[in-house]
Amino acid sequence: MSLPQQAERARQASGRPARWLSFRAVGLGLLAMPFCIHWTSTQGVDAMFSLMVPPVMLTLGFVLFSMLLRRFRPGLALSEGELALIYSMLAVSGAICAEWMDVTNPMIYSFGQMAERIPHYRTHILPYVPEWLFLKDTERLRDFGIGGHGPGYLLARLSFWLPPIAGWTLLVSLVCLPMLCINSLMRSQWTVRERFSFPILQLPLAITQGGGRSPFWRN
């Protein structure tokens, strides 16, 4: 079920207009992203194609907070659509960044680091990989491999890391954008006509249904 469909269902149930895209929902999702990304990238299991614990638990926290607001300030409680939007932001960002840390991030610097010890890397790999995606300066990478430097040292060398980080961010974004476009094009066929169940979403939907007022909480 898509976010607009969730919002429409909530609107029909409550008798008032339901929101799913709001500044506060996007803001809360952005604030929770760093925690979700760090948690997901260090959980020690594959983040892609799985129901990840960090987005579910953080969404659960937002639901409980919304329940508390509904008790004392009902007008400030998060709607079902807003909670679903927050979960979607956390799940997508967590999956992408966890895979980034496991797969992409080591590639940025590993070729340059290995070139100092293995001449084959210097002669057969570094000349053929683009500088805007990979770091090649073995001298500057030596300090990174040793570690033990403070925040000031890190900030002074951000310019060395920004080009490949920006390049990979652009590349990953261009890969993900067509996937989102395909999902948008196929949404009606999948959710309305064929009524796919999307099992991986059943728990998040049960948690966020009705903004935390679903029978799930009484079962």
mmCIF file of C-alpha atoms in Angstrom:
data_model
loop_
_atom_site.group_PDB
_atom_site.id
_atom_site.type_symbol
_atom_site.label_atom_id
_atom_site.label_comp_id
_atom_site.label_asym_id
_atom_site.label_seq_id
_atom_site.Cartn_x
_atom_site.Cartn_y
_atom_site.Cartn_z
ATOM 1 C CA MET A 1 0.000 0.000 0.000
ATOM 2 C CA SER A 2 1.457 3.365 -0.997
ATOM 3 C CA LEU A 3 1.715 6.389 1.282
ATOM 4 C CA PRO A 4 -1.139 8.292 -0.436
ATOM 5 C CA GLN A 5 -3.368 5.214 -0.070
ATOM 6 C CA GLN A 6 -2.516 5.006 3.616
ATOM 7 C CA ALA A 7 -3.351 8.674 4.030
ATOM 8 C CA GLU A 8 -6.685 8.230 2.268
ATOM 9 C CA ARG A 9 -7.572 5.268 4.465
ATOM 10 C CA ALA A 10 -6.704 7.255 7.578
ATOM 11 C CA ARG A 11 -8.754 10.204 6.331
ATOM 12 C CA GLN A 12 -11.799 8.014 5.759
ATOM 13 C CA ALA A 13 -11.443 6.453 9.207
ATOM 14 C CA SER A 14 -11.062 9.747 11.067
ATOM 15 C CA GLY A 15 -13.374 11.920 8.999
ATOM 16 C CA ARG A 16 -10.751 14.665 8.602
ATOM 17 C CA PRO A 17 -8.021 15.313 6.023
ATOM 18 C CA ALA A 18 -5.007 13.082 6.634
ATOM 19 C CA ARG A 19 -1.433 14.182 6.045
ATOM 20 C CA TRP A 20 1.437 12.100 4.858
ATOM 21 C CA LEU A 21 3.821 14.670 3.312
ATOM 22 C CA SER A 22 4.639 17.387 5.817
ATOM 23 C CA PHE A 23 7.655 19.444 6.818
ATOM 24 C CA ARG A 24 7.694 17.957 10.299
ATOM 25 C CA ALA A 25 7.648 14.373 9.028
ATOM 26 C CA VAL A 26 10.503 15.082 6.611
ATOM 27 C CA GLY A 27 12.378 16.957 9.345
ATOM 28 C CA LEU A 28 11.988 14.137 11.868
ATOM 29 C CA GLY A 29 13.099 11.621 9.249
ATOM 30 C CA LEU A 30 16.208 13.680 8.454
ATOM 31 C CA LEU A 31 17.056 14.061 12.148
ATOM 32 C CA ALA A 32 16.768 10.312 12.730
ATOM 33 C CA MET A 33 18.740 9.355 9.609
ATOM 34 C CA PRO A 34 22.266 9.634 11.121
ATOM 35 C CA PHE A 35 21.313 7.339 14.025
ATOM 36 C CA CYS A 36 19.597 4.874 11.701
ATOM 37 C CA ILE A 37 22.477 4.855 9.223
ATOM 38 C CA HIS A 38 25.132 4.315 11.901
ATOM 39 C CA TRP A 39 23.071 1.598 13.566
ATOM 40 C CA THR A 40 22.320 -0.174 10.280
ATOM 41 C CA SER A 41 25.900 -0.025 9.008
ATOM 42 C CA THR A 42 27.286 -1.555 12.228
ATOM 43 C CA GLN A 43 24.660 -4.260 12.848
ATOM 44 C CA GLY A 44 26.829 -6.973 11.298
ATOM 45 C CA VAL A 45 24.233 -8.420 8.906
ATOM 46 C CA ASP A 46 23.279 -7.656 5.320
ATOM 47 C CA ALA A 47 21.075 -4.578 5.174
ATOM 48 C CA MET A 48 19.747 -5.005 1.643
ATOM 49 C CA PHE A 49 16.580 -7.006 0.939
ATOM 50 C CA SER A 50 15.772 -7.476 4.629
ATOM 51 C CA LEU A 51 13.476 -6.099 7.295
ATOM 52 C CA MET A 52 16.072 -4.086 9.154
ATOM 53 C CA VAL A 53 15.860 -3.638 12.913
ATOM 54 C CA PRO A 54 17.027 0.030 13.140
ATOM 55 C CA PRO A 55 14.269 1.615 10.963
ATOM 56 C CA VAL A 56 11.580 -0.490 12.650
ATOM 57 C CA MET A 57 12.765 0.355 16.166
ATOM 58 C CA LEU A 58 13.156 4.072 15.433
ATOM 59 C CA THR A 59 9.702 4.148 13.847
ATOM 60 C CA LEU A 60 8.381 2.359 16.911
ATOM 61 C CA GLY A 61 9.862 5.147 19.015
ATOM 62 C CA PHE A 62 8.092 7.777 16.916
ATOM 63 C CA VAL A 63 4.820 5.859 17.248
ATOM 64 C CA LEU A 64 5.123 5.728 21.043
ATOM 65 C CA PHE A 65 5.974 9.435 21.128
ATOM 66 C CA SER A 66 2.947 10.150 18.925
ATOM 67 C CA MET A 67 0.748 8.122 21.287
ATOM 68 C CA LEU A 68 1.932 10.307 24.153
ATOM 69 C CA LEU A 69 1.176 13.446 22.165
ATOM 70 C CA ARG A 70 -2.277 12.139 21.293
ATOM 71 C CA ARG A 71 -3.017 11.741 24.984
ATOM 72 C CA PHE A 72 -2.078 15.303 25.963
ATOM 73 C CA ARG A 73 -1.946 17.295 22.676
ATOM 74 C CA PRO A 74 -4.016 15.413 20.082
ATOM 75 C CA GLY A 75 -3.483 18.047 17.403
ATOM 76 C CA LEU A 76 0.271 17.433 17.403
ATOM 77 C CA ALA A 77 0.127 13.643 17.032
ATOM 78 C CA LEU A 78 1.708 12.168 13.908
ATOM 79 C CA SER A 79 -0.651 10.691 11.338
ATOM 80 C CA GLU A 80 -0.377 7.211 9.864
ATOM 81 C CA GLY A 81 0.959 8.599 6.597
ATOM 82 C CA GLU A 82 3.592 10.704 8.340
ATOM 83 C CA LEU A 83 4.844 7.717 10.325
ATOM 84 C CA ALA A 84 4.967 5.628 7.151
ATOM 85 C CA LEU A 85 6.934 8.387 5.417
ATOM 86 C CA ILE A 86 9.448 8.488 8.286
ATOM 87 C CA TYR A 87 9.867 4.710 8.135
ATOM 88 C CA SER A 88 10.373 4.838 4.363
ATOM 89 C CA MET A 89 13.071 7.502 4.683
ATOM 90 C CA LEU A 90 14.895 5.537 7.381
ATOM 91 C CA ALA A 91 14.645 2.199 5.564
ATOM 92 C CA VAL A 92 15.906 3.517 2.220
ATOM 93 C CA SER A 93 18.719 5.646 3.673
ATOM 94 C CA GLY A 94 19.784 2.851 6.035
ATOM 95 C CA ALA A 95 19.945 0.259 3.251
ATOM 96 C CA ILE A 96 21.852 2.501 0.848
ATOM 97 C CA CYS A 97 24.376 3.751 3.400
ATOM 98 C CA ALA A 98 24.942 0.355 4.993
ATOM 99 C CA GLU A 99 25.798 -1.099 1.598
ATOM 100 C CA TRP A 100 27.946 1.981 0.980
ATOM 101 C CA MET A 101 29.981 1.302 4.121
ATOM 102 C CA ASP A 102 30.403 -2.397 3.318
ATOM 103 C CA VAL A 103 31.047 -2.225 -0.434
ATOM 104 C CA THR A 104 31.699 1.252 -1.808
ATOM 105 C CA ASN A 105 33.610 2.963 0.987
ATOM 106 C CA PRO A 106 36.538 0.477 1.080
ATOM 107 C CA MET A 107 36.941 0.775 -2.677
ATOM 108 C CA ILE A 108 37.525 4.531 -2.447
ATOM 109 C CA TYR A 109 40.852 4.185 -0.646
ATOM 110 C CA SER A 110 41.921 0.519 -0.824
ATOM 111 C CA PHE A 111 43.535 0.684 -4.282
ATOM 112 C CA GLY A 112 45.708 3.621 -3.236
ATOM 113 C CA GLN A 113 46.656 1.997 0.055
ATOM 114 C CA MET A 114 47.575 -1.326 -1.566
ATOM 115 C CA ALA A 115 49.676 0.389 -4.240
ATOM 116 C CA GLU A 116 52.402 1.134 -1.700
ATOM 117 C CA ARG A 117 52.858 -2.545 -0.831
ATOM 118 C CA ILE A 118 51.839 -4.251 -4.078
ATOM 119 C CA PRO A 119 53.362 -2.760 -7.273
ATOM 120 C CA HIS A 120 50.713 -4.512 -9.363
ATOM 121 C CA TYR A 121 48.119 -2.070 -8.025
ATOM 122 C CA ARG A 122 50.254 0.916 -9.007
ATOM 123 C CA THR A 123 50.917 -0.277 -12.557
ATOM 124 C CA HIS A 124 47.756 -2.177 -13.505
ATOM 125 C CA ILE A 125 44.903 -0.584 -11.544
ATOM 126 C CA LEU A 126 45.514 3.033 -10.470
ATOM 127 C CA PRO A 127 46.200 4.354 -14.008
ATOM 128 C CA TYR A 128 42.805 3.064 -15.173
ATOM 129 C CA VAL A 129 40.435 4.147 -12.384
ATOM 130 C CA PRO A 130 39.006 7.701 -12.414
ATOM 131 C CA GLU A 131 40.321 10.169 -9.851
ATOM 132 C CA TRP A 132 36.847 11.521 -9.130
ATOM 133 C CA LEU A 133 35.856 8.098 -7.728
ATOM 134 C CA PHE A 134 39.071 6.728 -6.192
ATOM 135 C CA LEU A 135 41.879 8.136 -4.050
ATOM 136 C CA LYS A 136 45.353 7.519 -5.478
ATOM 137 C CA ASP A 137 47.739 9.597 -3.340
ATOM 138 C CA THR A 138 49.514 6.956 -1.265
ATOM 139 C CA GLU A 139 51.295 9.552 0.905
ATOM 140 C CA ARG A 140 48.070 11.171 2.082
ATOM 141 C CA LEU A 141 46.397 7.800 2.539
ATOM 142 C CA ARG A 142 49.207 6.599 4.824
ATOM 143 C CA ASP A 143 47.953 8.839 7.635
ATOM 144 C CA PHE A 144 44.435 7.518 7.117
ATOM 145 C CA GLY A 145 45.653 3.943 7.477
ATOM 146 C CA ILE A 146 47.600 4.679 10.646
ATOM 147 C CA GLY A 147 44.850 6.739 12.303
ATOM 148 C CA GLY A 148 45.081 8.320 15.729
ATOM 149 C CA HIS A 149 44.509 11.918 14.633
ATOM 150 C CA GLY A 150 42.106 14.448 16.112
ATOM 151 C CA PRO A 151 39.071 16.230 14.581
ATOM 152 C CA GLY A 152 41.192 19.176 13.444
ATOM 153 C CA TYR A 153 43.376 16.909 11.357
ATOM 154 C CA LEU A 154 40.246 15.392 9.804
ATOM 155 C CA LEU A 155 38.697 18.755 8.942
ATOM 156 C CA ALA A 156 41.945 19.949 7.354
ATOM 157 C CA ARG A 157 41.846 17.013 4.931
ATOM 158 C CA LEU A 158 38.189 16.951 3.991
ATOM 159 C CA SER A 159 38.995 18.470 0.602
ATOM 160 C CA PHE A 160 40.974 15.309 -0.198
ATOM 161 C CA TRP A 161 37.925 13.113 0.448
ATOM 162 C CA LEU A 162 35.107 15.274 -0.888
ATOM 163 C CA PRO A 163 35.560 14.638 -4.656
ATOM 164 C CA PRO A 164 35.213 10.806 -4.494
ATOM 165 C CA ILE A 165 32.434 11.027 -1.884
ATOM 166 C CA ALA A 166 30.534 13.491 -4.084
ATOM 167 C CA GLY A 167 31.196 11.351 -7.163
ATOM 168 C CA TRP A 168 29.928 8.144 -5.577
ATOM 169 C CA THR A 169 26.937 9.986 -4.094
ATOM 170 C CA LEU A 170 26.000 11.218 -7.572
ATOM 171 C CA LEU A 171 26.491 7.760 -9.084
ATOM 172 C CA VAL A 172 24.419 6.002 -6.405
ATOM 173 C CA SER A 173 21.697 8.654 -6.698
ATOM 174 C CA LEU A 174 21.498 8.152 -10.464
ATOM 175 C CA VAL A 175 21.181 4.394 -9.927
ATOM 176 C CA CYS A 176 18.459 4.746 -7.288
ATOM 177 C CA LEU A 177 16.407 7.357 -9.171
ATOM 178 C CA PRO A 178 15.344 4.976 -11.998
ATOM 179 C CA MET A 179 14.346 2.396 -9.366
ATOM 180 C CA LEU A 180 12.074 4.938 -7.672
ATOM 181 C CA CYS A 181 10.651 5.938 -11.057
ATOM 182 C CA ILE A 182 9.897 2.284 -11.888
ATOM 183 C CA ASN A 183 8.195 1.849 -8.512
ATOM 184 C CA SER A 184 6.098 4.930 -9.188
ATOM 185 C CA LEU A 185 5.085 3.650 -12.623
ATOM 186 C CA MET A 186 4.249 0.162 -11.316
ATOM 187 C CA ARG A 187 2.554 1.244 -8.074
ATOM 188 C CA SER A 188 -0.989 1.141 -9.423
ATOM 189 C CA GLN A 189 -0.487 -2.244 -11.105
ATOM 190 C CA TRP A 190 1.121 -3.795 -8.053
ATOM 191 C CA THR A 191 -0.998 -2.350 -5.236
ATOM 192 C CA VAL A 192 -4.409 -1.747 -6.846
ATOM 193 C CA ARG A 193 -4.838 -4.346 -9.587
ATOM 194 C CA GLU A 194 -2.688 -7.271 -8.454
ATOM 195 C CA ARG A 195 -2.882 -6.392 -4.734
ATOM 196 C CA PHE A 196 0.567 -7.608 -3.844
ATOM 197 C CA SER A 197 0.936 -8.180 -0.118
ATOM 198 C CA PHE A 198 4.567 -6.995 0.209
ATOM 199 C CA PRO A 199 5.271 -9.201 3.287
ATOM 200 C CA ILE A 200 8.341 -7.203 4.276
ATOM 201 C CA LEU A 201 6.083 -4.202 4.968
ATOM 202 C CA GLN A 202 3.492 -5.943 7.119
ATOM 203 C CA LEU A 203 5.202 -5.167 10.442
ATOM 204 C CA PRO A 204 5.880 -1.456 9.689
ATOM 205 C CA LEU A 205 2.309 -1.053 8.402
ATOM 206 C CA ALA A 206 0.878 -2.715 11.507
ATOM 207 C CA ILE A 207 2.948 -0.453 13.756
ATOM 208 C CA THR A 208 1.981 2.788 11.981
ATOM 209 C CA GLN A 209 -1.650 1.961 11.141
ATOM 210 C CA GLY A 210 -3.988 4.616 12.474
ATOM 211 C CA GLY A 211 -1.058 6.563 13.838
ATOM 212 C CA GLY A 212 -0.565 3.927 16.535
ATOM 213 C CA ARG A 213 -4.216 3.043 17.113
ATOM 214 C CA SER A 214 -4.356 -0.271 15.269
ATOM 215 C CA PRO A 215 -5.499 -3.579 16.864
ATOM 216 C CA PHE A 216 -1.848 -4.637 16.610
ATOM 217 C CA TRP A 217 -1.162 -2.893 19.940
ATOM 218 C CA ARG A 218 -3.919 -4.827 21.724
ATOM 219 C CA ASN A 219 -2.964 -8.272 20.375
#
